[in-house]
Coordinates of C-alpha atoms in Angstrom, one line a residue:
M246 CA 53.4 -25.9 -69.3
V247 CA 50.7 -23.3 -69.8
E248 CA 48.3 -23.8 -72.7
I249 CA 48.4 -20.1 -73.7
D250 CA 51.6 -18.3 -74.1
P251 CA 50.6 -14.6 -73.9
T252 CA 53.7 -13.5 -75.8
E253 CA 52.4 -15.3 -78.9
H254 CA 49.1 -13.3 -78.9
E255 CA 48.0 -9.7 -79.6
I256 CA 46.6 -7.8 -76.7
A257 CA 43.1 -7.7 -78.2
E258 CA 43.0 -11.5 -78.4
L259 CA 44.0 -12.1 -74.9
G260 CA 41.0 -10.7 -73.1
P261 CA 38.6 -13.5 -73.6
K262 CA 41.3 -16.1 -73.4
V263 CA 42.6 -15.0 -70.0
N264 CA 39.1 -14.5 -68.6
G265 CA 38.4 -18.2 -69.5
I266 CA 41.1 -19.4 -67.2
D267 CA 40.2 -20.5 -63.7
D268 CA 43.5 -21.8 -62.5
V269 CA 45.4 -19.1 -60.6
E270 CA 48.7 -21.0 -60.8
E271 CA 48.5 -21.1 -64.7
L272 CA 47.8 -17.4 -64.7
R273 CA 50.8 -16.8 -62.6
E274 CA 53.0 -18.8 -65.0
M275 CA 51.5 -16.7 -67.9
L276 CA 52.5 -13.6 -65.9
E277 CA 56.0 -14.8 -65.7
L278 CA 56.1 -15.6 -69.4
E279 CA 54.9 -12.1 -70.2
T280 CA 57.3 -10.4 -67.8
G281 CA 60.2 -12.3 -69.2
G282 CA 59.1 -11.7 -72.9
E283 CA 57.1 -8.9 -74.3
D284 CA 56.6 -7.3 -70.8
R285 CA 53.5 -5.3 -71.9
A286 CA 51.9 -3.4 -69.1
P287 CA 48.2 -3.9 -70.3
V288 CA 48.7 -7.6 -70.6
K289 CA 50.2 -7.9 -67.1
T290 CA 47.3 -5.7 -65.7
L291 CA 44.8 -8.1 -67.4
I292 CA 46.3 -11.2 -66.0
N293 CA 46.7 -9.7 -62.5
S294 CA 43.0 -8.5 -62.6
R295 CA 41.9 -12.1 -63.4
I296 CA 44.1 -13.4 -60.5
E297 CA 42.7 -10.9 -58.1
K298 CA 39.1 -11.8 -59.2
L299 CA 39.6 -15.5 -58.8
E300 CA 41.1 -15.0 -55.3
A301 CA 38.3 -12.6 -54.3
D302 CA 35.8 -15.2 -55.5
G303 CA 37.3 -18.0 -53.5
E304 CA 36.4 -19.1 -50.0
E305 CA 35.5 -16.2 -47.7
I306 CA 38.3 -15.2 -45.4
D307 CA 37.7 -14.7 -41.7
P308 CA 40.1 -11.9 -40.7
E309 CA 40.0 -13.0 -37.0
T310 CA 41.2 -16.5 -37.6
V311 CA 43.0 -16.5 -41.0
D312 CA 46.7 -17.6 -41.2
L313 CA 48.3 -14.5 -42.6
A314 CA 51.3 -16.6 -43.8
E315 CA 49.0 -18.2 -46.3
L316 CA 48.1 -14.9 -47.8
S317 CA 50.0 -12.8 -50.3
I318 CA 50.2 -9.0 -49.8
A319 CA 47.4 -8.6 -52.5
D320 CA 45.3 -11.1 -50.5
V321 CA 45.8 -9.0 -47.4
A322 CA 44.8 -5.8 -49.2
N323 CA 41.7 -7.4 -50.5
M324 CA 40.7 -8.7 -47.1
V325 CA 41.1 -5.7 -45.1
R326 CA 39.3 -3.5 -47.6
D327 CA 36.0 -4.9 -46.1
V328 CA 37.0 -4.7 -42.4
D329 CA 35.7 -1.8 -40.5
D330 CA 36.4 -3.0 -36.9
G331 CA 39.5 -1.2 -35.6
D332 CA 40.3 -4.0 -33.0
V333 CA 40.2 -6.7 -35.6
L334 CA 42.6 -4.6 -37.8
R335 CA 45.0 -4.0 -34.9
D336 CA 45.0 -7.8 -34.1
L337 CA 45.8 -8.5 -37.8
L338 CA 48.6 -5.9 -37.5
E339 CA 50.2 -7.6 -34.5
R340 CA 50.0 -11.0 -36.0
E341 CA 51.6 -9.8 -39.2
K342 CA 54.4 -8.1 -37.3
A343 CA 55.0 -11.3 -35.2
G344 CA 54.9 -13.6 -38.2
E345 CA 55.8 -12.7 -41.8
D346 CA 56.5 -9.0 -40.9
R347 CA 56.1 -8.0 -44.6
S348 CA 56.2 -4.2 -45.0
G349 CA 53.7 -4.2 -47.8
A350 CA 51.1 -6.1 -45.8
I351 CA 51.8 -3.8 -42.7
T352 CA 51.2 -0.8 -44.9
Q353 CA 47.9 -2.1 -46.2
I354 CA 46.6 -2.8 -42.7
E355 CA 47.9 0.5 -41.2
N356 CA 46.2 2.4 -44.1
R357 CA 42.9 0.7 -43.5
I358 CA 43.2 1.5 -39.7
E359 CA 43.8 5.1 -40.7
S360 CA 40.8 5.1 -43.1
V361 CA 38.5 3.7 -40.5
E362 CA 39.7 5.6 -37.4
G363 CA 42.0 8.4 -38.6
T364 CA 45.5 9.1 -37.2
D365 CA 47.1 11.4 -34.7
E366 CA 49.7 12.3 -37.2
G367 CA 50.3 16.0 -37.4
D368 CA 48.8 16.5 -33.9
G369 CA 45.4 16.7 -35.4
E370 CA 45.5 20.4 -36.1
A371 CA 43.6 21.7 -39.0
V372 CA 45.6 22.3 -42.2
E373 CA 46.3 26.0 -42.6
Y374 CA 44.6 27.4 -45.6
V375 CA 46.5 30.0 -47.7
P376 CA 44.8 31.4 -50.8
P377 CA 46.9 30.5 -53.9
E378 CA 47.5 34.2 -54.8
E379 CA 49.1 34.7 -51.3
K380 CA 50.9 31.4 -51.3
H381 CA 52.5 32.0 -54.7
P382 CA 52.5 35.7 -55.2
D383 CA 55.2 35.4 -57.9
L384 CA 52.8 33.5 -60.2
D385 CA 50.0 34.8 -62.3
H386 CA 46.5 33.6 -61.2
P387 CA 44.3 34.0 -64.3
T388 CA 41.4 32.2 -62.5
A389 CA 41.2 35.1 -60.1
D390 CA 39.4 37.1 -62.8
K391 CA 37.0 34.4 -63.7
Q392 CA 33.4 35.2 -63.1
Y393 CA 32.5 32.1 -61.2
V394 CA 35.6 31.1 -59.2
E395 CA 34.6 30.8 -55.6
G396 CA 36.1 29.6 -52.4
V397 CA 32.9 29.4 -50.5
S398 CA 31.4 26.5 -48.5
G399 CA 27.9 25.8 -47.2
E400 CA 26.0 26.8 -50.3
T401 CA 22.8 25.0 -51.3
Y402 CA 22.9 22.6 -54.2
R403 CA 19.9 20.5 -55.6
D404 CA 18.8 18.5 -58.6
M405 CA 20.5 16.6 -61.4
W406 CA 20.8 18.6 -64.6
V407 CA 21.0 16.7 -68.0
Y408 CA 22.1 18.4 -71.2
C409 CA 20.0 17.0 -73.9
E410 CA 21.9 17.2 -77.2
T411 CA 19.7 17.4 -80.4
Q412 CA 20.4 16.8 -84.1
Q413 CA 18.1 17.9 -87.0
G414 CA 15.3 18.7 -84.7
E415 CA 15.3 15.4 -82.7
L416 CA 16.7 14.2 -79.3
I417 CA 19.7 12.0 -80.0
E418 CA 19.6 8.5 -78.5
V419 CA 22.2 9.2 -75.8
S420 CA 20.0 12.1 -74.5
K421 CA 17.2 9.6 -73.9
E422 CA 19.6 7.2 -72.3
M423 CA 20.9 9.8 -69.8
L424 CA 17.4 10.9 -68.9
G425 CA 16.4 7.4 -68.2
R426 CA 19.4 6.8 -66.0
A427 CA 18.9 10.2 -64.3
R428 CA 15.3 9.3 -63.5
E429 CA 16.4 5.9 -61.9
M430 CA 19.1 7.6 -59.8
M431 CA 16.9 10.4 -58.5
D432 CA 14.0 8.1 -57.8
E433 CA 16.3 5.9 -55.7
Y434 CA 17.9 9.2 -54.2
N435 CA 14.4 10.4 -53.1
S436 CA 13.2 7.1 -51.7
E437 CA 13.2 6.0 -48.1
D438 CA 16.0 3.6 -48.9
G439 CA 18.0 6.4 -50.3
Y440 CA 18.4 9.9 -49.0
G441 CA 14.7 10.8 -48.7
G442 CA 15.3 13.8 -50.9
D443 CA 17.5 16.9 -50.0
E444 CA 18.9 17.8 -46.7
E445 CA 15.5 19.0 -45.6
G446 CA 13.7 16.0 -47.0
N447 CA 12.3 17.6 -50.2
P448 CA 12.5 15.5 -53.4
E449 CA 15.0 16.6 -55.9
D450 CA 14.3 16.8 -59.6
V451 CA 15.7 15.7 -63.0
V452 CA 16.2 19.0 -65.0
A453 CA 16.6 18.6 -68.8
V454 CA 18.3 21.4 -70.6
L455 CA 17.7 22.1 -74.2
I456 CA 19.6 24.8 -76.3
G457 CA 19.1 25.4 -80.0
D458 CA 16.6 26.4 -82.7
G459 CA 13.0 25.1 -82.1
V460 CA 14.1 22.9 -79.2
G461 CA 11.1 24.0 -77.2
E462 CA 9.1 21.5 -79.3
L463 CA 11.0 18.7 -77.7
A464 CA 10.3 19.6 -74.1
E465 CA 7.3 17.2 -73.8
E466 CA 9.5 14.3 -75.2
A467 CA 12.2 15.1 -72.6
I468 CA 9.5 14.8 -69.8
A469 CA 8.3 11.6 -71.3
Y470 CA 11.8 10.1 -70.9
G471 CA 12.1 11.1 -67.3
A472 CA 12.6 14.8 -66.8
D473 CA 10.7 16.6 -64.1
R474 CA 11.4 20.0 -65.5
V475 CA 12.8 21.3 -68.9
V476 CA 14.6 24.5 -69.3
Y477 CA 15.0 25.5 -72.9
H478 CA 16.4 28.4 -74.9
D479 CA 15.3 28.9 -78.5
D480 CA 17.1 31.1 -81.0
P481 CA 17.6 30.6 -84.8
R482 CA 21.3 31.5 -84.3
L483 CA 21.7 28.4 -82.2
E484 CA 20.8 26.0 -84.9
R485 CA 24.3 24.7 -84.9
F486 CA 26.5 24.1 -81.8
R487 CA 28.6 27.0 -80.9
H488 CA 31.0 27.0 -77.9
K489 CA 30.5 30.5 -76.6
P490 CA 26.7 31.0 -76.6
Y491 CA 26.0 27.3 -75.5
T492 CA 28.5 27.6 -72.6
E493 CA 27.2 31.0 -71.4
L494 CA 23.6 29.9 -71.7
Y495 CA 24.0 26.7 -69.7
V496 CA 26.0 28.5 -67.0
H497 CA 23.4 31.3 -66.8
M498 CA 20.6 28.7 -66.5
C499 CA 22.1 26.8 -63.7
R500 CA 23.7 29.7 -61.8
D501 CA 22.1 33.1 -62.4
F502 CA 18.7 32.3 -63.9
E503 CA 16.1 33.8 -61.5
A504 CA 13.1 31.5 -61.2
A505 CA 10.9 30.6 -58.3
W506 CA 11.7 26.9 -58.6
R507 CA 15.5 27.5 -58.8
D508 CA 16.0 28.4 -55.0
Y509 CA 19.5 27.0 -54.9
H510 CA 23.0 28.1 -55.8
E511 CA 23.9 25.7 -58.4
P512 CA 22.8 22.1 -59.5
R513 CA 24.1 19.3 -57.4
Y514 CA 25.0 17.2 -60.5
N515 CA 25.6 18.0 -64.2
V516 CA 25.5 15.2 -66.8
F517 CA 26.4 15.6 -70.5
P518 CA 26.6 13.2 -73.4
A519 CA 30.2 12.1 -74.4
T520 CA 29.7 13.1 -78.0
N521 CA 31.9 15.6 -80.0
N522 CA 29.7 18.6 -78.9
G523 CA 28.9 17.1 -75.4
R524 CA 32.5 16.7 -74.5
D525 CA 33.3 20.3 -75.6
L526 CA 30.4 21.7 -73.6
S527 CA 30.9 19.7 -70.5
A528 CA 34.5 20.8 -70.2
L529 CA 33.7 24.4 -70.9
V530 CA 30.7 24.5 -68.4
Q531 CA 32.4 22.7 -65.6
G532 CA 35.5 24.8 -66.0
E533 CA 33.5 28.0 -66.0
L534 CA 31.8 26.9 -62.8
D535 CA 35.2 26.1 -61.3
S536 CA 34.4 22.4 -60.7
G537 CA 35.5 19.1 -61.9
L538 CA 34.5 16.7 -64.7
A539 CA 34.7 12.9 -65.2
S540 CA 34.7 12.3 -69.0
D541 CA 33.5 9.3 -71.0
C542 CA 31.8 7.5 -68.0
S543 CA 30.3 4.1 -68.5
D544 CA 28.2 4.1 -65.4
L545 CA 26.9 6.5 -62.7
Y546 CA 25.5 6.0 -59.3
I547 CA 25.1 8.0 -56.1
D548 CA 26.5 6.8 -52.7
D549 CA 28.5 7.9 -49.8
A550 CA 32.3 7.9 -49.6
M551 CA 34.7 7.6 -46.6
I552 CA 37.7 9.9 -47.2
S553 CA 40.8 10.4 -45.1
N554 CA 42.8 12.7 -47.4
P555 CA 43.6 15.8 -45.3
A556 CA 43.2 18.0 -48.5
K557 CA 39.5 17.0 -48.4
T558 CA 38.9 16.6 -44.6
G559 CA 40.9 19.7 -43.6
K560 CA 42.6 17.9 -40.8
P561 CA 45.2 15.0 -40.6
G562 CA 43.9 12.0 -38.9
D563 CA 40.3 12.6 -39.7
S564 CA 38.2 10.3 -41.8
V565 CA 35.0 12.0 -43.1
E566 CA 32.1 10.4 -44.7
F567 CA 30.9 12.5 -47.6
E568 CA 27.2 12.0 -48.6
R569 CA 25.5 12.3 -51.9
V570 CA 28.6 11.7 -53.9
L571 CA 28.2 11.0 -57.6
H572 CA 30.4 7.9 -58.4
M573 CA 31.6 8.0 -62.0
P574 CA 33.3 4.8 -63.2
R575 CA 35.2 5.1 -66.5
P576 CA 37.5 2.8 -68.4
D577 CA 41.2 3.7 -68.3
F578 CA 43.3 4.0 -71.4
S579 CA 44.3 0.3 -71.5
G580 CA 40.7 -0.7 -71.6
F581 CA 41.3 -3.4 -69.0
E582 CA 40.6 -1.5 -65.8
Y583 CA 38.1 1.0 -64.4
S584 CA 38.6 4.0 -62.3
T585 CA 35.9 5.6 -60.3
I586 CA 36.1 9.3 -60.2
L587 CA 34.7 11.4 -57.3
C588 CA 34.2 15.2 -57.2
I589 CA 34.5 16.1 -53.5
D590 CA 34.4 19.5 -51.8
K591 CA 37.5 20.8 -49.8
P592 CA 37.2 22.8 -46.6
H593 CA 37.7 26.1 -48.5
R594 CA 36.3 25.1 -51.9
D595 CA 33.1 23.8 -53.2
F596 CA 33.3 21.4 -56.2
H597 CA 29.8 21.6 -57.5
P598 CA 28.1 20.9 -59.6
Q599 CA 29.6 17.3 -59.7
G600 CA 30.0 16.7 -63.4
A601 CA 30.2 13.8 -65.8
S602 CA 29.9 13.0 -69.5
V603 CA 28.4 9.7 -70.5
I604 CA 29.5 7.3 -73.3
P605 CA 26.6 6.8 -75.7
G606 CA 25.1 3.3 -75.3
A607 CA 26.2 3.0 -71.7
F608 CA 22.6 3.0 -70.5
E609 CA 19.5 1.5 -72.1
A610 CA 17.0 4.2 -73.3
P611 CA 13.7 3.8 -71.4
E612 CA 10.3 3.5 -72.9
P613 CA 8.8 7.1 -73.1
D614 CA 5.8 7.7 -70.9
P615 CA 3.5 10.2 -72.7
E616 CA 1.4 10.5 -69.6
R617 CA 4.2 11.9 -67.4
E618 CA 3.8 15.5 -66.3
G619 CA 6.5 18.1 -65.8
E620 CA 7.2 21.8 -65.9
I621 CA 8.4 23.5 -69.0
V622 CA 10.4 26.7 -68.5
E623 CA 11.5 29.1 -71.3
H624 CA 14.9 30.7 -70.7
D625 CA 14.7 34.0 -72.4
I626 CA 17.6 36.5 -72.2
D627 CA 19.1 38.8 -74.8
L628 CA 22.2 37.1 -76.5
P629 CA 25.0 39.7 -77.1
D630 CA 26.3 40.0 -80.6
E631 CA 29.8 39.3 -79.4
W632 CA 28.8 35.8 -78.7
F633 CA 28.4 35.3 -82.5
Q634 CA 31.6 36.9 -83.8
V635 CA 32.4 33.8 -85.7
E636 CA 30.0 33.2 -88.6
I637 CA 29.3 29.9 -90.2
V638 CA 29.2 30.6 -93.8
D639 CA 29.1 27.1 -95.2
H640 CA 29.1 23.5 -93.9
D641 CA 28.8 20.0 -95.1
T642 CA 26.4 17.4 -93.6
L643 CA 27.7 13.8 -93.5
D644 CA 25.4 11.3 -95.0
S645 CA 25.9 9.3 -91.8
G646 CA 26.6 10.7 -88.4
V647 CA 28.9 9.2 -85.7
D648 CA 26.1 8.2 -83.4
L649 CA 25.8 4.5 -84.1
T650 CA 23.2 3.7 -81.5
G651 CA 20.0 4.2 -83.6
R652 CA 21.1 2.3 -86.7
E653 CA 19.4 -0.9 -87.9
V654 CA 22.6 -2.4 -89.2
I655 CA 26.2 -1.9 -88.1
V656 CA 29.1 -3.1 -90.2
A657 CA 32.1 -3.3 -88.0
L658 CA 35.7 -3.8 -89.1
G659 CA 38.7 -5.0 -87.2
R660 CA 42.4 -5.9 -87.6
G661 CA 41.4 -8.3 -90.4
I662 CA 41.7 -5.4 -92.8
G663 CA 45.5 -5.2 -92.1
T664 CA 46.7 -6.8 -95.4
D665 CA 45.1 -3.9 -97.3
P666 CA 43.5 -1.4 -94.8
T667 CA 42.2 1.1 -97.4
R668 CA 40.4 -1.6 -99.5
G669 CA 39.0 -3.1 -96.3
I670 CA 37.5 0.1 -95.3
E671 CA 36.1 0.6 -98.8
L672 CA 34.5 -2.8 -98.8
G673 CA 32.9 -2.1 -95.4
V674 CA 31.5 1.3 -96.6
E675 CA 30.1 -0.4 -99.8
L676 CA 28.2 -2.9 -97.7
V677 CA 26.9 0.0 -95.5
D678 CA 25.7 1.8 -98.6
A679 CA 23.7 -1.3 -99.7
F680 CA 21.5 -1.0 -96.7
D681 CA 18.8 1.6 -96.1
D682 CA 19.8 2.4 -92.5
A683 CA 23.4 1.3 -91.7
D684 CA 26.7 2.8 -90.6
L685 CA 30.4 1.8 -90.1
G686 CA 31.9 0.9 -86.8
L687 CA 35.4 0.0 -85.9
S688 CA 37.2 -2.1 -83.3
R689 CA 39.7 -0.5 -81.0
G690 CA 42.5 -2.3 -82.9
V691 CA 41.9 -0.4 -86.0
I692 CA 41.8 2.9 -84.2
T693 CA 45.0 2.3 -82.4
A694 CA 46.9 0.6 -85.3
S695 CA 49.4 2.5 -87.4
Y696 CA 47.7 1.6 -90.7
A697 CA 48.1 4.0 -93.6
F698 CA 44.9 4.9 -95.3
D699 CA 44.6 6.6 -98.6
G700 CA 42.2 9.3 -99.8
H701 CA 38.7 9.8 -98.3
V702 CA 38.9 6.4 -96.5
A703 CA 41.0 8.2 -93.7
D704 CA 38.0 10.3 -92.9
Y705 CA 36.2 7.2 -91.5
I706 CA 39.1 6.3 -89.0
T707 CA 37.8 8.3 -86.0
E708 CA 37.5 7.4 -82.3
E709 CA 33.7 8.2 -82.6
R710 CA 33.2 5.0 -84.6
Q711 CA 34.8 2.8 -82.0
I712 CA 32.6 0.1 -80.6
G713 CA 33.3 -1.5 -77.3
E714 CA 34.1 -0.9 -73.7
S715 CA 35.8 2.4 -74.3
G716 CA 33.6 3.3 -77.2
Q717 CA 29.9 3.1 -78.2
A718 CA 27.6 0.3 -77.2
V719 CA 25.1 -0.6 -79.9
E720 CA 22.2 -2.9 -80.3
P721 CA 21.3 -2.9 -84.0
D722 CA 19.0 -5.5 -85.7
V723 CA 22.0 -6.8 -87.6
Y724 CA 25.7 -6.5 -86.5
I725 CA 28.2 -7.6 -89.1
A726 CA 31.7 -8.1 -87.6
A727 CA 34.4 -8.4 -90.2
G728 CA 37.9 -9.3 -89.2
I729 CA 37.2 -8.9 -85.5
S730 CA 38.6 -11.6 -83.1
G731 CA 35.9 -11.0 -80.3
A732 CA 37.9 -9.6 -77.5
V733 CA 35.8 -9.2 -74.4
Q734 CA 36.4 -5.3 -74.6
H735 CA 34.6 -5.3 -78.0
K736 CA 32.0 -7.9 -77.0
V737 CA 30.5 -5.6 -74.3
G738 CA 29.8 -3.0 -76.9
M739 CA 27.7 -5.2 -79.3
D740 CA 26.7 -8.5 -77.7
E741 CA 23.0 -7.2 -77.3
S742 CA 22.6 -7.0 -81.0
E743 CA 19.6 -8.9 -82.5
V744 CA 21.5 -10.8 -85.0
I745 CA 25.4 -11.1 -85.0
I746 CA 27.1 -12.2 -88.2
A747 CA 30.9 -12.7 -87.9
I748 CA 33.4 -13.0 -90.8
N749 CA 36.8 -14.4 -89.9
D750 CA 39.4 -16.7 -91.4
D751 CA 40.3 -18.1 -88.0
P752 CA 38.1 -21.1 -87.3
D753 CA 38.7 -20.7 -83.6
A754 CA 38.2 -17.0 -83.2
D755 CA 36.5 -16.1 -80.0
I756 CA 33.7 -14.2 -81.7
R757 CA 32.4 -17.5 -83.0
D758 CA 31.1 -18.4 -79.7
F759 CA 28.6 -15.5 -79.5
S760 CA 27.6 -15.1 -83.2
D761 CA 24.4 -16.2 -84.7
Y762 CA 26.1 -16.8 -88.1
Y763 CA 29.8 -17.4 -88.6
I764 CA 31.4 -17.1 -92.0
E765 CA 34.8 -18.6 -92.1
G766 CA 36.7 -16.8 -94.9
D767 CA 38.7 -13.9 -95.9
L768 CA 36.7 -10.6 -95.5
F769 CA 38.1 -9.3 -98.8
E770 CA 36.3 -12.1 -100.6
V771 CA 33.2 -12.3 -98.4
L772 CA 32.2 -8.7 -98.1
P773 CA 31.7 -8.1 -101.8
K774 CA 29.4 -11.2 -101.9
L775 CA 27.4 -9.9 -99.0
T776 CA 27.1 -6.5 -100.7
A777 CA 25.9 -8.1 -103.9
A778 CA 23.4 -10.3 -101.9
V779 CA 22.0 -7.3 -100.0
E780 CA 21.7 -5.2 -103.3
Q781 CA 19.8 -8.1 -105.0
G782 CA 17.7 -9.4 -102.0
G783 CA 17.7 -6.4 -99.7
S784 CA 17.1 -8.6 -96.5
I785 CA 19.0 -10.4 -93.7
E786 CA 17.9 -13.7 -95.3
A787 CA 19.9 -12.6 -98.4
V788 CA 22.9 -11.9 -96.3
T789 CA 22.9 -15.2 -94.4
G790 CA 22.1 -17.1 -97.6
A791 CA 25.4 -15.6 -99.1
S792 CA 27.3 -17.4 -96.4
D793 CA 26.5 -20.7 -98.2
D794 CA 28.9 -19.5 -101.0

């Protein structure tokens, strides 16, 4: 009998529990219970992922001597993934056919052979290319009139461009994080162990883009955080983000801007922040440039990729190694798995710049180097009046933004508010207001739940406040988690906090294991006491002292 029956637990609670199990057979029994009970796809994915990890971490399998009868189809798939020798793969294929003869295992081996060596399927002739407007003359093709749609190949691409978002005259934290990561990637890219620079051996640069009012004053700071070059456009009308002018300016900078240093067609890579404005701009820019975009990425790295898809290689049976590919991992909608997105050219289409938006907090902001030198370039063109047809006549500024990464204190609320969701949020906001520099965060469980919130409280329930694997990653001085169980997906977004204070009425909640202070109690009773303690004492010592009550 298994110790944990998954059908008796919420999805959010199962992550750390499942990841703490090392017995594959017990996990398989749990999978059977879930399949025969709730049958929730995310839970089955979580359990299967744990099984695959344990099996992959086991004894190393020698494909030349392994007894295939002892391997599951999943084991075979994992094993052949790392085999590059066609003779070894063919031997595996013969042994499988002579033994278990499982169609699934045979398919996995044959697919790996095709990936390594290609196939003669389709007699190896190149795929005939027919332009969309000729292939489907009965359909409208609105992209045919777009300014930047191209079907060219062989153009020159260079550099990694980073859109640096600003707020109230300052670089936001995620802009610094992206510059730091871009610097790391391009340093490795330009090294002897990397690509040694571009195709001609010249180093490629990190180019920071600043658009707004007075942003030229931030150029030196962008260089200090890792940029080799800063391209900026200043205009009082750009004080607030606007879709049309920001998109047109960015596209002009990276495509039509005539400058001695920009001796290439377009950037090789474009990176944006996955903020409200950054998400909008990234999609608009990449769409205007007729390329792709991987949104809400949690990591970035540059590597080669072996591709056998004829749509990308142009010829069935060919496996082509694409170089300098930006790998863009992002969490899927379940929060349990990751997909790595690639933006790869086709024989008759260039997909550049390769584009990504990055979740705030995914990377650590580097220490600025005021001694770094770089080039500052002003982008100065006339902005047509039609770009500003919509006039902003009034706006409200929130007391607290949704960028949680720079706060000293985060008060995070979870499903523990479920008995009275509106009151729970109100208590959290009251505690936030008691601090000088604090903000409200939420667990994924609150975002996805069907709670009904009354009045102004509903304004706080936004995805931008989500903390965790598919939200923001924060490192405040103090992190107060109220009614949060401590699922691993939430933990990765806050476990680097200096001090973690957890409030939970479950004495065995997983968050207890990685909290500095654990207050066992009802958040509806504890939060008011903490608020009073902060208002009276104004320090973390006052907060922790309140736990004695």
